[in-house]
Amino acid sequence: MLLSETVSLLFCLILVLAAGSGSTREHKDLCSTCRQIVDNFNKGFERTANKNFGGGNTAWEERKLSKYETSEIRLVEILEGLCDSSSFECNHMVEEHEEHFETWWFKRKTKHPDLLKWFCIETIKVCCPKGTFGPDCNTCVGGAERPCHGNGRCDGDGTRGGDGKCSCDDGYEGDFCLDCAERFYNEERNDTFSLCKECHPSCTKCSGGTAQDCEECRDGWEEDQEGTCVDIDECASDPSPCKEKEYCLNNDGSYSCSVCDSRCSGCKGPGPGNCLACSEGYKDEEGTCTDVDECELPDKVCTEEHQECVNTKGSYKCLCESGFQEQDGVCVPQPETEESEEEPASDTEDSPTTDKVTEREDL
């Protein structure tokens, strides 16, 4: 077969699959729209149940205009409330099948009170009864009462689309959703019913719900002498599975690593009380790493002239005293500001210059 022919066949296959998927979705949407219309119709029917023509001569109304209960006026009121103005699909379906509503209202309602069945399923044929699917409303696997034996969803259920295949619920698998998935076991099982329950967390496969019922242990678990799957304590291994300056936390079937407290140089748990050694700048006091106040040590740590010591967590800073600033590693007097140099030495209270300088100093 030529390459071009192969490509053409693949392209056609893709189109067919896409069309099938789109058709299923279209059938589902049409049925959903129809069900919503019927639901709104029933709500409108209830809303208008206690209304009348609003006239004063009830006898004349019943004789000349018939009862409001079965009147065309009531039908129109209900039809006007079926769709939102923005819903194209809904309005299109109502307009296309308005005559069917009139037929049902005046001729079929008494004999066929179920509007959903008469309109959506039997007349315009966009839906199927629950538990059936496809153009001919075939019965889903497991029966219409319990599609997929009650353990899954039948594709196309209630619509004219789908292929009827089962999508099983969590814990179930197989074409009929009767088999138990991995890590689940059958508590009850016959030809038409299956109840699957989850294995113990330590099991990959099991025959019951406890750790003793495991047929195979999951990763992070091992079988003990009694045949029970027990947790492996990875944190007890040497060397530790965690990095330096991390501590290990064991949990069921696994472990986790967390960063040590900044005050620790190696640790066995959280906080400064679990340090194996203290970080630089900290000391051990009754089993807890606490900050060393370098500024209170007998030997000064800030030795330059006009320096003062400021303690920080795990360290310290050497800062220049007030009135000095750092320059090339030494503290030198801060230069006088330009305003200070120009300020006149005057005791005259009324001097405008003095008032101006005082104002700036307040700022």
GROMACS .gro file of C-alpha atoms in nm:
model
  363
    1MET     CA    1   0.000   0.000   0.000
    2LEU     CA    2   0.130   0.343  -0.092
    3LEU     CA    3   0.212   0.591   0.182
    4SER     CA    4  -0.044   0.838   0.047
    5GLU     CA    5  -0.319   0.571   0.062
    6THR     CA    6  -0.223   0.484   0.421
    7VAL     CA    7  -0.238   0.849   0.523
    8SER     CA    8  -0.578   0.887   0.357
    9LEU     CA    9  -0.718   0.584   0.539
   10LEU     CA   10  -0.589   0.710   0.873
   11PHE     CA   11  -0.743   1.051   0.807
   12CYS     CA   12  -1.079   0.894   0.724
   13LEU     CA   13  -1.062   0.682   1.042
   14ILE     CA   14  -0.996   0.993   1.251
   15LEU     CA   15  -1.295   1.169   1.092
   16VAL     CA   16  -1.521   0.870   1.162
   17LEU     CA   17  -1.411   0.852   1.525
   18ALA     CA   18  -1.453   1.228   1.569
   19ALA     CA   19  -1.798   1.215   1.410
   20GLY     CA   20  -1.900   0.931   1.641
   21SER     CA   21  -1.784   1.120   1.947
   22GLY     CA   22  -1.961   1.435   1.831
   23SER     CA   23  -2.280   1.239   1.758
   24THR     CA   24  -2.284   1.094   2.110
   25ARG     CA   25  -2.237   1.439   2.258
   26GLU     CA   26  -2.509   1.581   2.030
   27HIS     CA   27  -2.761   1.316   2.137
   28LYS     CA   28  -2.679   1.382   2.501
   29ASP     CA   29  -2.725   1.758   2.455
   30LEU     CA   30  -3.057   1.717   2.273
   31CYS     CA   31  -3.195   1.491   2.544
   32SER     CA   32  -3.069   1.723   2.817
   33THR     CA   33  -3.242   2.018   2.648
   34CYS     CA   34  -3.567   1.823   2.613
   35ARG     CA   35  -3.561   1.713   2.977
   36GLN     CA   36  -3.507   2.074   3.087
   37ILE     CA   37  -3.800   2.190   2.872
   38VAL     CA   38  -4.029   1.927   3.026
   39ASP     CA   39  -3.908   2.016   3.375
   40ASN     CA   40  -3.986   2.384   3.311
   41PHE     CA   41  -4.323   2.289   3.162
   42ASN     CA   42  -4.416   2.100   3.479
   43LYS     CA   43  -4.306   2.395   3.692
   44GLY     CA   44  -4.518   2.628   3.479
   45PHE     CA   45  -4.810   2.387   3.511
   46GLU     CA   46  -4.784   2.405   3.891
   47ARG     CA   47  -4.735   2.782   3.886
   48THR     CA   48  -5.056   2.840   3.692
   49ALA     CA   49  -5.264   2.577   3.875
   50ASN     CA   50  -5.460   2.823   4.090
   51LYS     CA   51  -5.504   3.099   3.832
   52ASN     CA   52  -5.816   3.195   3.634
   53PHE     CA   53  -5.911   3.438   3.360
   54GLY     CA   54  -5.931   3.724   3.608
   55GLY     CA   55  -6.281   3.828   3.501
   56GLY     CA   56  -6.582   3.893   3.720
   57ASN     CA   57  -6.838   3.658   3.562
   58THR     CA   58  -6.707   3.309   3.633
   59ALA     CA   59  -7.013   3.135   3.486
   60TRP     CA   60  -6.973   3.325   3.159
   61GLU     CA   61  -6.599   3.240   3.150
   62GLU     CA   62  -6.663   2.869   3.190
   63ARG     CA   63  -6.943   2.873   2.931
   64LYS     CA   64  -6.780   3.089   2.664
   65LEU     CA   65  -6.406   3.054   2.713
   66SER     CA   66  -6.388   2.704   2.870
   67LYS     CA   67  -6.208   2.642   3.194
   68TYR     CA   68  -5.874   2.815   3.240
   69GLU     CA   69  -5.733   2.482   3.357
   70THR     CA   70  -5.738   2.342   3.004
   71SER     CA   71  -5.736   2.669   2.811
   72GLU     CA   72  -5.502   2.778   2.535
   73ILE     CA   73  -5.428   3.093   2.736
   74ARG     CA   74  -5.281   2.882   3.015
   75LEU     CA   75  -5.079   2.678   2.764
   76VAL     CA   76  -4.933   2.995   2.612
   77GLU     CA   77  -4.836   3.123   2.957
   78ILE     CA   78  -4.654   2.797   3.027
   79LEU     CA   79  -4.480   2.789   2.687
   80GLU     CA   80  -4.353   3.145   2.732
   81GLY     CA   81  -4.163   3.038   3.045
   82LEU     CA   82  -3.991   2.729   2.905
   83CYS     CA   83  -3.662   2.886   2.790
   84ASP     CA   84  -3.425   3.168   2.873
   85SER     CA   85  -3.396   3.417   2.590
   86SER     CA   86  -3.024   3.336   2.559
   87SER     CA   87  -3.074   2.959   2.518
   88PHE     CA   88  -3.072   2.896   2.142
   89GLU     CA   89  -3.110   2.516   2.167
   90CYS     CA   90  -3.409   2.540   2.399
   91ASN     CA   91  -3.594   2.806   2.199
   92HIS     CA   92  -3.524   2.625   1.872
   93MET     CA   93  -3.665   2.296   2.005
   94VAL     CA   94  -3.979   2.464   2.142
   95GLU     CA   95  -4.045   2.653   1.817
   96GLU     CA   96  -3.983   2.342   1.607
   97HIS     CA   97  -4.221   2.125   1.810
   98GLU     CA   98  -4.480   2.375   1.933
   99GLU     CA   99  -4.757   2.183   1.757
  100HIS     CA  100  -4.669   1.873   1.960
  101PHE     CA  101  -4.724   2.066   2.283
  102GLU     CA  102  -5.065   2.178   2.155
  103THR     CA  103  -5.154   1.821   2.053
  104TRP     CA  104  -5.056   1.684   2.394
  105TRP     CA  105  -5.233   1.967   2.578
  106PHE     CA  106  -5.567   1.932   2.401
  107LYS     CA  107  -5.573   1.565   2.294
  108ARG     CA  108  -5.315   1.346   2.469
  109LYS     CA  109  -5.269   1.483   2.822
  110THR     CA  110  -5.536   1.268   2.985
  111LYS     CA  111  -5.424   0.942   2.824
  112HIS     CA  112  -5.049   1.021   2.839
  113PRO     CA  113  -4.990   1.228   3.155
  114ASP     CA  114  -4.611   1.172   3.147
  115LEU     CA  115  -4.498   1.454   2.915
  116LEU     CA  116  -4.132   1.344   2.925
  117LYS     CA  117  -4.219   0.997   2.802
  118TRP     CA  118  -4.469   1.115   2.540
  119PHE     CA  119  -4.271   1.412   2.405
  120CYS     CA  120  -3.897   1.340   2.451
  121ILE     CA  121  -3.898   0.961   2.421
  122GLU     CA  122  -4.192   0.857   2.203
  123THR     CA  123  -4.263   1.160   1.982
  124ILE     CA  124  -3.946   1.352   1.892
  125LYS     CA  125  -3.725   1.059   2.005
  126VAL     CA  126  -3.426   1.242   2.150
  127CYS     CA  127  -3.429   1.051   2.481
  128CYS     CA  128  -3.462   0.694   2.600
  129PRO     CA  129  -3.601   0.557   2.926
  130LYS     CA  130  -3.348   0.537   3.209
  131GLY     CA  131  -3.128   0.230   3.179
  132THR     CA  132  -3.147   0.219   2.798
  133PHE     CA  133  -2.941   0.382   2.523
  134GLY     CA  134  -2.896   0.430   2.149
  135PRO     CA  135  -3.131   0.480   1.852
  136ASP     CA  136  -3.344   0.180   1.952
  137CYS     CA  137  -3.323   0.233   2.330
  138ASN     CA  138  -3.141  -0.093   2.396
  139THR     CA  139  -3.109  -0.209   2.756
  140CYS     CA  140  -2.781  -0.132   2.932
  141VAL     CA  141  -2.559  -0.412   3.061
  142GLY     CA  142  -2.698  -0.535   3.391
  143GLY     CA  143  -3.054  -0.431   3.309
  144ALA     CA  144  -3.244  -0.104   3.304
  145GLU     CA  145  -3.307  -0.110   3.679
  146ARG     CA  146  -2.935  -0.147   3.767
  147PRO     CA  147  -2.720  -0.043   3.469
  148CYS     CA  148  -2.368  -0.187   3.491
  149HIS     CA  149  -2.496  -0.391   3.787
  150GLY     CA  150  -2.514  -0.073   3.993
  151ASN     CA  151  -2.136  -0.033   3.989
  152GLY     CA  152  -2.083   0.204   3.697
  153ARG     CA  153  -2.230   0.431   3.431
  154CYS     CA  154  -2.378   0.307   3.104
  155ASP     CA  155  -2.257   0.517   2.809
  156GLY     CA  156  -2.555   0.698   2.656
  157ASP     CA  157  -2.789   0.604   2.942
  158GLY     CA  158  -3.125   0.774   2.882
  159THR     CA  159  -3.027   0.916   2.541
  160ARG     CA  160  -3.039   0.810   2.175
  161GLY     CA  161  -2.658   0.803   2.165
  162GLY     CA  162  -2.374   0.608   2.325
  163ASP     CA  163  -2.256   0.251   2.288
  164GLY     CA  164  -2.380   0.113   2.620
  165LYS     CA  165  -2.032   0.030   2.749
  166CYS     CA  166  -1.981   0.057   3.123
  167SER     CA  167  -1.751   0.306   3.293
  168CYS     CA  168  -1.698   0.142   3.631
  169ASP     CA  169  -1.700   0.318   3.966
  170ASP     CA  170  -1.387   0.332   4.181
  171GLY     CA  171  -1.301  -0.018   4.302
  172TYR     CA  172  -1.468  -0.200   4.011
  173GLU     CA  173  -1.349  -0.309   3.667
  174GLY     CA  174  -1.441  -0.534   3.373
  175ASP     CA  175  -1.703  -0.513   3.099
  176PHE     CA  176  -1.983  -0.574   3.350
  177CYS     CA  177  -1.833  -0.391   3.653
  178LEU     CA  178  -1.850  -0.710   3.858
  179ASP     CA  179  -1.474  -0.757   3.910
  180CYS     CA  180  -1.279  -0.582   4.185
  181ALA     CA  181  -0.997  -0.347   4.089
  182GLU     CA  182  -0.647  -0.368   4.236
  183ARG     CA  183  -0.639  -0.306   4.615
  184PHE     CA  184  -1.006  -0.408   4.644
  185TYR     CA  185  -1.161  -0.744   4.736
  186ASN     CA  186  -1.502  -0.908   4.690
  187GLU     CA  187  -1.706  -0.914   5.007
  188GLU     CA  188  -2.007  -1.051   4.818
  189ARG     CA  189  -2.036  -1.182   4.462
  190ASN     CA  190  -2.279  -1.367   4.235
  191ASP     CA  191  -2.374  -1.353   3.867
  192THR     CA  192  -2.560  -1.022   3.897
  193PHE     CA  193  -2.421  -0.860   4.212
  194SER     CA  194  -2.076  -0.764   4.335
  195LEU     CA  195  -1.967  -0.569   4.642
  196CYS     CA  196  -1.601  -0.463   4.638
  197LYS     CA  197  -1.431  -0.314   4.942
  198GLU     CA  198  -1.089  -0.155   4.981
  199CYS     CA  199  -0.794  -0.358   5.108
  200HIS     CA  200  -0.589  -0.253   5.410
  201PRO     CA  201  -0.342   0.025   5.311
  202SER     CA  202  -0.053  -0.223   5.347
  203CYS     CA  203  -0.186  -0.456   5.075
  204THR     CA  204  -0.146  -0.460   4.699
  205LYS     CA  205  -0.373  -0.763   4.674
  206CYS     CA  206  -0.591  -0.906   4.948
  207SER     CA  207  -0.868  -1.144   5.041
  208GLY     CA  208  -1.006  -0.933   5.326
  209GLY     CA  209  -0.991  -0.597   5.496
  210THR     CA  210  -0.705  -0.642   5.747
  211ALA     CA  211  -0.326  -0.638   5.721
  212GLN     CA  212  -0.332  -1.015   5.781
  213ASP     CA  213  -0.541  -1.065   5.465
  214CYS     CA  214  -0.273  -0.931   5.231
  215GLU     CA  215  -0.165  -1.157   4.947
  216GLU     CA  216   0.113  -0.911   4.865
  217CYS     CA  217   0.257  -0.618   5.064
  218ARG     CA  218   0.280  -0.271   4.911
  219ASP     CA  219   0.609  -0.080   4.883
  220GLY     CA  220   0.708   0.053   5.224
  221TRP     CA  221   0.563  -0.252   5.401
  222GLU     CA  222   0.704  -0.597   5.472
  223GLU     CA  223   0.569  -0.928   5.596
  224ASP     CA  224   0.647  -1.020   5.956
  225GLN     CA  225   0.680  -1.368   6.106
  226GLU     CA  226   0.303  -1.395   6.150
  227GLY     CA  227   0.235  -1.314   5.785
  228THR     CA  228   0.108  -0.963   5.854
  229CYS     CA  229   0.222  -0.666   5.647
  230VAL     CA  230   0.390  -0.414   5.879
  231ASP     CA  231   0.536  -0.071   5.810
  232ILE     CA  232   0.908  -0.040   5.731
  233ASP     CA  233   1.070   0.230   5.947
  234GLU     CA  234   1.296   0.394   5.689
  235CYS     CA  235   1.412   0.647   5.949
  236ALA     CA  236   1.581   0.370   6.150
  237SER     CA  237   1.818   0.288   5.864
  238ASP     CA  238   2.183   0.393   5.875
  239PRO     CA  239   2.274   0.617   5.706
  240SER     CA  240   1.958   0.827   5.724
  241PRO     CA  241   1.763   0.859   5.398
  242CYS     CA  242   1.749   1.238   5.453
  243LYS     CA  243   2.008   1.503   5.365
  244GLU     CA  244   2.240   1.679   5.606
  245LYS     CA  245   2.055   1.927   5.831
  246GLU     CA  246   1.728   1.738   5.771
  247TYR     CA  247   1.544   1.500   6.002
  248CYS     CA  248   1.336   1.195   5.911
  249LEU     CA  249   0.968   1.141   5.992
  250ASN     CA  250   0.833   0.790   5.946
  251ASN     CA  251   0.474   0.737   5.833
  252ASP     CA  252   0.269   0.443   5.712
  253GLY     CA  253   0.437   0.295   5.408
  254SER     CA  254   0.680   0.582   5.358
  255TYR     CA  255   0.871   0.867   5.523
  256SER     CA  256   0.934   1.239   5.482
  257CYS     CA  257   1.229   1.472   5.540
  258SER     CA  258   1.205   1.816   5.703
  259VAL     CA  259   1.466   2.089   5.747
  260CYS     CA  260   1.626   2.123   6.091
  261ASP     CA  261   1.582   2.436   6.299
  262SER     CA  262   1.831   2.708   6.201
  263ARG     CA  263   1.982   2.685   6.550
  264CYS     CA  264   2.084   2.324   6.490
  265SER     CA  265   2.382   2.173   6.315
  266GLY     CA  266   2.217   1.837   6.256
  267CYS     CA  267   1.904   1.725   6.440
  268LYS     CA  268   1.674   1.435   6.525
  269GLY     CA  269   1.347   1.627   6.519
  270PRO     CA  270   1.183   1.971   6.502
  271GLY     CA  271   1.279   2.271   6.717
  272PRO     CA  272   1.597   2.375   6.904
  273GLY     CA  273   1.548   2.100   7.164
  274ASN     CA  274   1.626   1.822   6.912
  275CYS     CA  275   1.963   1.948   6.794
  276LEU     CA  276   2.252   1.702   6.768
  277ALA     CA  277   2.485   2.003   6.783
  278CYS     CA  278   2.434   2.380   6.791
  279SER     CA  279   2.500   2.604   6.493
  280GLU     CA  280   2.771   2.868   6.516
  281GLY     CA  281   2.649   3.157   6.730
  282TYR     CA  282   2.438   2.930   6.953
  283LYS     CA  283   2.516   2.732   7.270
  284ASP     CA  284   2.362   2.435   7.447
  285GLU     CA  285   2.169   2.531   7.759
  286GLU     CA  286   1.999   2.237   7.929
  287GLY     CA  287   1.952   2.053   7.600
  288THR     CA  288   1.830   2.353   7.398
  289CYS     CA  289   2.035   2.565   7.159
  290THR     CA  290   2.012   2.932   7.256
  291ASP     CA  291   2.166   3.245   7.109
  292VAL     CA  292   2.512   3.355   7.224
  293ASP     CA  293   2.513   3.727   7.312
  294GLU     CA  294   2.854   3.818   7.171
  295CYS     CA  295   2.816   4.175   7.295
  296GLU     CA  296   2.825   4.050   7.658
  297LEU     CA  297   3.143   3.843   7.621
  298PRO     CA  298   3.442   3.945   7.837
  299ASP     CA  299   3.653   4.010   7.530
  300LYS     CA  300   3.514   4.283   7.310
  301VAL     CA  301   3.420   4.176   6.961
  302CYS     CA  302   3.392   4.532   6.824
  303THR     CA  303   3.744   4.668   6.874
  304GLU     CA  304   3.755   4.971   6.648
  305GLU     CA  305   3.725   5.318   6.803
  306HIS     CA  306   3.372   5.461   6.824
  307GLN     CA  307   3.211   5.121   6.747
  308GLU     CA  308   2.927   4.966   6.943
  309CYS     CA  309   2.807   4.603   6.942
  310VAL     CA  310   2.451   4.502   6.842
  311ASN     CA  311   2.349   4.140   6.908
  312THR     CA  312   2.154   3.945   6.642
  313LYS     CA  313   2.024   3.588   6.625
  314GLY     CA  314   2.328   3.366   6.593
  315SER     CA  315   2.563   3.657   6.531
  316TYR     CA  316   2.628   4.028   6.599
  317LYS     CA  317   2.695   4.359   6.419
  318CYS     CA  318   2.950   4.632   6.480
  319LEU     CA  319   2.794   4.973   6.411
  320CYS     CA  320   2.928   5.324   6.447
  321GLU     CA  321   2.822   5.526   6.748
  322SER     CA  322   2.580   5.813   6.711
  323GLY     CA  323   2.746   6.107   6.536
  324PHE     CA  324   2.986   5.880   6.345
  325GLN     CA  325   2.970   5.699   6.014
  326GLU     CA  326   3.164   5.412   5.860
  327GLN     CA  327   3.429   5.501   5.608
  328ASP     CA  328   3.690   5.257   5.479
  329GLY     CA  329   3.631   5.027   5.774
  330VAL     CA  330   3.665   5.291   6.048
  331CYS     CA  331   3.415   5.522   6.219
  332VAL     CA  332   3.471   5.890   6.139
  333PRO     CA  333   3.273   6.194   6.257
  334GLN     CA  334   2.974   6.275   6.042
  335PRO     CA  335   3.029   6.599   5.849
  336GLU     CA  336   2.824   6.895   5.961
  337THR     CA  337   2.530   6.970   5.740
  338GLU     CA  338   2.534   7.274   5.516
  339GLU     CA  339   2.249   7.431   5.713
  340SER     CA  340   2.441   7.396   6.040
  341GLU     CA  341   2.746   7.570   5.890
  342GLU     CA  342   2.538   7.863   5.761
  343GLU     CA  343   2.325   7.903   6.077
  344PRO     CA  344   2.396   8.253   6.229
  345ALA     CA  345   2.473   8.283   6.601
  346SER     CA  346   2.198   8.532   6.684
  347ASP     CA  347   1.988   8.577   6.997
  348THR     CA  348   1.740   8.808   6.827
  349GLU     CA  349   1.399   8.646   6.863
  350ASP     CA  350   1.247   8.850   6.582
  351SER     CA  351   1.514   8.747   6.331
  352PRO     CA  352   1.344   8.589   6.027
  353THR     CA  353   1.653   8.372   5.965
  354THR     CA  354   1.633   8.220   6.315
  355ASP     CA  355   1.262   8.140   6.270
  356LYS     CA  356   1.338   7.961   5.944
  357VAL     CA  357   1.613   7.740   6.091
  358THR     CA  358   1.401   7.647   6.396
  359GLU     CA  359   1.118   7.541   6.169
  360ARG     CA  360   1.346   7.303   5.975
  361GLU     CA  361   1.480   7.155   6.295
  362ASP     CA  362   1.124   7.076   6.408
  363LEU     CA  363   1.073   6.892   6.084
   0.00000   0.00000   0.00000
